[in-house]
Amino acid sequence: MGARGELFTTQIYLDNRSYFFNVKENRTGDVFLQIVESKNRDGVEADRHQIAIFAEDMQKFLQGMDKSLEFIEKDRKARQKAAKEKRAAKDAAYAKGTTAKKVYRVKSDKPAAKVDDGIKRTGRVHVVSKKVTD
């Protein structure tokens, strides 16, 4: 038995989080799974959260986890299908010519005449306010 009753440990590193899966044994001999999430916060000490699942509750825990994973997978597939159908409907509408794409601004082939009025034009929309002097 390892330090602090650890029988087995594995780690998973993600972007700014680490997950530790520790199989431990307490003083009375009960074996349990401890899941620890450690999240870095801008170089400051990490936030740590943990849960413990005892061996006799492990099957119920895994059944709940399986149901959740099945829902996530089913939802992901449904979202992909909906997005694909939406894209296909949009492409079909443009292909028929019933709905034309909107053109908001057309640049002319002629270069615009430059006006030197002291205003720097960057191509962005901006408002210039003028002071009225008496």
PDB file of C-alpha atoms in Angstrom:
ATOM      1  CA  MET A   1       0.000   0.000   0.000  1.00  0.00           C
ATOM      2  CA  GLY A   2       1.310   3.423  -0.971  1.00  0.00           C
ATOM      3  CA  ALA A   3       1.307   6.691   0.859  1.00  0.00           C
ATOM      4  CA  ARG A   4      -2.059   7.726   2.329  1.00  0.00           C
ATOM      5  CA  GLY A   5      -3.655   4.380   1.496  1.00  0.00           C
ATOM      6  CA  GLU A   6      -3.191   4.677  -2.278  1.00  0.00           C
ATOM      7  CA  LEU A   7      -3.441   1.394  -4.169  1.00  0.00           C
ATOM      8  CA  PHE A   8      -3.415   2.844  -7.698  1.00  0.00           C
ATOM      9  CA  THR A   9      -3.151   6.337  -9.238  1.00  0.00           C
ATOM     10  CA  THR A  10      -3.424   7.716 -12.746  1.00  0.00           C
ATOM     11  CA  GLN A  11      -3.460  11.306 -14.041  1.00  0.00           C
ATOM     12  CA  ILE A  12      -4.974  13.096 -17.027  1.00  0.00           C
ATOM     13  CA  TYR A  13      -3.712  16.545 -18.029  1.00  0.00           C
ATOM     14  CA  LEU A  14      -5.944  18.914 -20.022  1.00  0.00           C
ATOM     15  CA  ASP A  15      -5.556  22.634 -20.863  1.00  0.00           C
ATOM     16  CA  ASN A  16      -5.586  24.204 -17.413  1.00  0.00           C
ATOM     17  CA  ARG A  17      -6.913  21.229 -15.442  1.00  0.00           C
ATOM     18  CA  SER A  18      -5.553  17.979 -14.124  1.00  0.00           C
ATOM     19  CA  TYR A  19      -7.611  14.972 -13.109  1.00  0.00           C
ATOM     20  CA  PHE A  20      -6.343  12.346 -10.682  1.00  0.00           C
ATOM     21  CA  PHE A  21      -8.017   8.954 -10.331  1.00  0.00           C
ATOM     22  CA  ASN A  22      -6.863   7.429  -7.056  1.00  0.00           C
ATOM     23  CA  VAL A  23      -7.918   3.998  -5.794  1.00  0.00           C
ATOM     24  CA  LYS A  24      -7.478   4.082  -2.022  1.00  0.00           C
ATOM     25  CA  GLU A  25      -8.141   2.030   1.065  1.00  0.00           C
ATOM     26  CA  ASN A  26      -9.215   3.653   4.317  1.00  0.00           C
ATOM     27  CA  ARG A  27      -8.308   2.548   7.845  1.00  0.00           C
ATOM     28  CA  THR A  28     -11.240   0.157   8.079  1.00  0.00           C
ATOM     29  CA  GLY A  29     -10.258  -1.609   4.833  1.00  0.00           C
ATOM     30  CA  ASP A  30     -12.912  -0.065   2.582  1.00  0.00           C
ATOM     31  CA  VAL A  31     -11.704   0.455  -0.992  1.00  0.00           C
ATOM     32  CA  PHE A  32     -12.892   3.580  -2.828  1.00  0.00           C
ATOM     33  CA  LEU A  33     -12.201   5.677  -5.915  1.00  0.00           C
ATOM     34  CA  GLN A  34     -11.189   9.273  -5.313  1.00  0.00           C
ATOM     35  CA  ILE A  35     -11.491  11.651  -8.289  1.00  0.00           C
ATOM     36  CA  VAL A  36      -9.641  14.943  -7.847  1.00  0.00           C
ATOM     37  CA  GLU A  37      -9.851  17.930 -10.203  1.00  0.00           C
ATOM     38  CA  SER A  38      -7.054  20.458  -9.897  1.00  0.00           C
ATOM     39  CA  LYS A  39      -7.468  23.730 -11.823  1.00  0.00           C
ATOM     40  CA  ASN A  40      -4.702  26.320 -12.254  1.00  0.00           C
ATOM     41  CA  ARG A  41      -5.645  29.966 -11.751  1.00  0.00           C
ATOM     42  CA  ASP A  42      -3.073  32.263 -13.390  1.00  0.00           C
ATOM     43  CA  GLY A  43      -0.089  30.729 -11.648  1.00  0.00           C
ATOM     44  CA  VAL A  44      -1.713  30.995  -8.217  1.00  0.00           C
ATOM     45  CA  GLU A  45      -2.304  27.880  -6.136  1.00  0.00           C
ATOM     46  CA  ALA A  46      -4.698  25.443  -7.775  1.00  0.00           C
ATOM     47  CA  ASP A  47      -8.392  24.972  -6.969  1.00  0.00           C
ATOM     48  CA  ARG A  48      -8.914  21.374  -5.881  1.00  0.00           C
ATOM     49  CA  HIS A  49     -12.219  19.526  -5.800  1.00  0.00           C
ATOM     50  CA  GLN A  50     -12.662  15.866  -5.053  1.00  0.00           C
ATOM     51  CA  ILE A  51     -15.312  13.175  -4.835  1.00  0.00           C
ATOM     52  CA  ALA A  52     -15.099   9.685  -3.387  1.00  0.00           C
ATOM     53  CA  ILE A  53     -17.057   6.661  -4.632  1.00  0.00           C
ATOM     54  CA  PHE A  54     -16.962   3.548  -2.490  1.00  0.00           C
ATOM     55  CA  ALA A  55     -16.626   0.092  -4.044  1.00  0.00           C
ATOM     56  CA  GLU A  56     -20.175  -1.014  -3.154  1.00  0.00           C
ATOM     57  CA  ASP A  57     -21.598   2.075  -4.945  1.00  0.00           C
ATOM     58  CA  MET A  58     -19.327   1.822  -7.985  1.00  0.00           C
ATOM     59  CA  GLN A  59     -21.814  -0.061 -10.242  1.00  0.00           C
ATOM     60  CA  LYS A  60     -24.579   2.507  -9.670  1.00  0.00           C
ATOM     61  CA  PHE A  61     -22.091   5.323 -10.265  1.00  0.00           C
ATOM     62  CA  LEU A  62     -20.917   3.745 -13.525  1.00  0.00           C
ATOM     63  CA  GLN A  63     -24.518   3.188 -14.676  1.00  0.00           C
ATOM     64  CA  GLY A  64     -25.225   6.892 -14.147  1.00  0.00           C
ATOM     65  CA  MET A  65     -22.018   7.810 -15.955  1.00  0.00           C
ATOM     66  CA  ASP A  66     -22.928   5.506 -18.891  1.00  0.00           C
ATOM     67  CA  LYS A  67     -26.400   7.054 -19.188  1.00  0.00           C
ATOM     68  CA  SER A  68     -24.874  10.538 -19.188  1.00  0.00           C
ATOM     69  CA  LEU A  69     -22.328   9.603 -21.846  1.00  0.00           C
ATOM     70  CA  GLU A  70     -25.028   8.024 -24.024  1.00  0.00           C
ATOM     71  CA  PHE A  71     -27.105  11.216 -23.783  1.00  0.00           C
ATOM     72  CA  ILE A  72     -24.103  13.380 -24.675  1.00  0.00           C
ATOM     73  CA  GLU A  73     -23.318  11.214 -27.724  1.00  0.00           C
ATOM     74  CA  LYS A  74     -26.965  11.162 -28.872  1.00  0.00           C
ATOM     75  CA  ASP A  75     -27.232  14.952 -28.447  1.00  0.00           C
ATOM     76  CA  ARG A  76     -23.976  15.519 -30.352  1.00  0.00           C
ATOM     77  CA  LYS A  77     -25.217  13.412 -33.271  1.00  0.00           C
ATOM     78  CA  ALA A  78     -28.584  15.211 -33.306  1.00  0.00           C
ATOM     79  CA  ARG A  79     -26.858  18.612 -33.362  1.00  0.00           C
ATOM     80  CA  GLN A  80     -24.601  17.524 -36.227  1.00  0.00           C
ATOM     81  CA  LYS A  81     -27.592  16.238 -38.184  1.00  0.00           C
ATOM     82  CA  ALA A  82     -29.554  19.479 -37.609  1.00  0.00           C
ATOM     83  CA  ALA A  83     -26.573  21.599 -38.696  1.00  0.00           C
ATOM     84  CA  LYS A  84     -26.105  19.459 -41.813  1.00  0.00           C
ATOM     85  CA  GLU A  85     -29.807  19.795 -42.725  1.00  0.00           C
ATOM     86  CA  LYS A  86     -29.701  23.558 -42.146  1.00  0.00           C
ATOM     87  CA  ARG A  87     -26.634  23.873 -44.373  1.00  0.00           C
ATOM     88  CA  ALA A  88     -28.284  21.745 -47.079  1.00  0.00           C
ATOM     89  CA  ALA A  89     -31.476  23.856 -46.967  1.00  0.00           C
ATOM     90  CA  LYS A  90     -29.456  27.049 -47.208  1.00  0.00           C
ATOM     91  CA  ASP A  91     -27.439  25.733 -50.161  1.00  0.00           C
ATOM     92  CA  ALA A  92     -30.628  24.540 -51.883  1.00  0.00           C
ATOM     93  CA  ALA A  93     -32.261  27.968 -51.453  1.00  0.00           C
ATOM     94  CA  TYR A  94     -29.280  29.722 -53.048  1.00  0.00           C
ATOM     95  CA  ALA A  95     -29.070  27.146 -55.842  1.00  0.00           C
ATOM     96  CA  LYS A  96     -32.692  27.728 -56.875  1.00  0.00           C
ATOM     97  CA  GLY A  97     -32.093  31.423 -57.223  1.00  0.00           C
ATOM     98  CA  THR A  98     -35.161  32.244 -55.152  1.00  0.00           C
ATOM     99  CA  THR A  99     -33.118  34.003 -52.543  1.00  0.00           C
ATOM    100  CA  ALA A 100     -30.253  36.098 -53.763  1.00  0.00           C
ATOM    101  CA  LYS A 101     -27.297  36.837 -51.578  1.00  0.00           C
ATOM    102  CA  LYS A 102     -27.325  40.387 -50.333  1.00  0.00           C
ATOM    103  CA  VAL A 103     -24.575  42.727 -51.414  1.00  0.00           C
ATOM    104  CA  TYR A 104     -24.099  45.556 -48.992  1.00  0.00           C
ATOM    105  CA  ARG A 105     -21.252  47.459 -50.611  1.00  0.00           C
ATOM    106  CA  VAL A 106     -19.757  47.340 -54.042  1.00  0.00           C
ATOM    107  CA  LYS A 107     -16.356  48.852 -54.615  1.00  0.00           C
ATOM    108  CA  SER A 108     -16.022  50.716 -57.862  1.00  0.00           C
ATOM    109  CA  ASP A 109     -13.173  50.160 -60.257  1.00  0.00           C
ATOM    110  CA  LYS A 110     -12.297  53.856 -60.154  1.00  0.00           C
ATOM    111  CA  PRO A 111     -10.100  54.986 -57.294  1.00  0.00           C
ATOM    112  CA  ALA A 112     -11.793  57.570 -55.087  1.00  0.00           C
ATOM    113  CA  ALA A 113     -10.528  61.116 -55.333  1.00  0.00           C
ATOM    114  CA  LYS A 114      -8.457  62.019 -52.312  1.00  0.00           C
ATOM    115  CA  VAL A 115      -9.652  65.009 -50.344  1.00  0.00           C
ATOM    116  CA  ASP A 116      -7.201  66.691 -48.003  1.00  0.00           C
ATOM    117  CA  ASP A 117      -9.527  68.055 -45.331  1.00  0.00           C
ATOM    118  CA  GLY A 118      -7.415  67.004 -42.343  1.00  0.00           C
ATOM    119  CA  ILE A 119      -9.502  63.920 -41.567  1.00  0.00           C
ATOM    120  CA  LYS A 120      -7.709  60.626 -41.507  1.00  0.00           C
ATOM    121  CA  ARG A 121      -9.894  58.021 -43.236  1.00  0.00           C
ATOM    122  CA  THR A 122      -9.209  54.434 -42.298  1.00  0.00           C
ATOM    123  CA  GLY A 123     -12.202  52.844 -43.953  1.00  0.00           C
ATOM    124  CA  ARG A 124     -14.019  52.459 -40.656  1.00  0.00           C
ATOM    125  CA  VAL A 125     -17.218  54.304 -39.916  1.00  0.00           C
ATOM    126  CA  HIS A 126     -16.620  57.176 -37.561  1.00  0.00           C
ATOM    127  CA  VAL A 127     -18.349  60.354 -36.486  1.00  0.00           C
ATOM    128  CA  VAL A 128     -16.590  63.687 -36.579  1.00  0.00           C
ATOM    129  CA  SER A 129     -18.121  66.368 -34.420  1.00  0.00           C
ATOM    130  CA  LYS A 130     -17.477  70.010 -35.122  1.00  0.00           C
ATOM    131  CA  LYS A 131     -17.470  72.755 -32.536  1.00  0.00           C
ATOM    132  CA  VAL A 132     -19.583  75.722 -33.351  1.00  0.00           C
ATOM    133  CA  THR A 133     -17.714  78.937 -32.521  1.00  0.00           C
ATOM    134  CA  ASP A 134     -19.529  82.243 -32.018  1.00  0.00           C
TER     135      ASP A 134
END
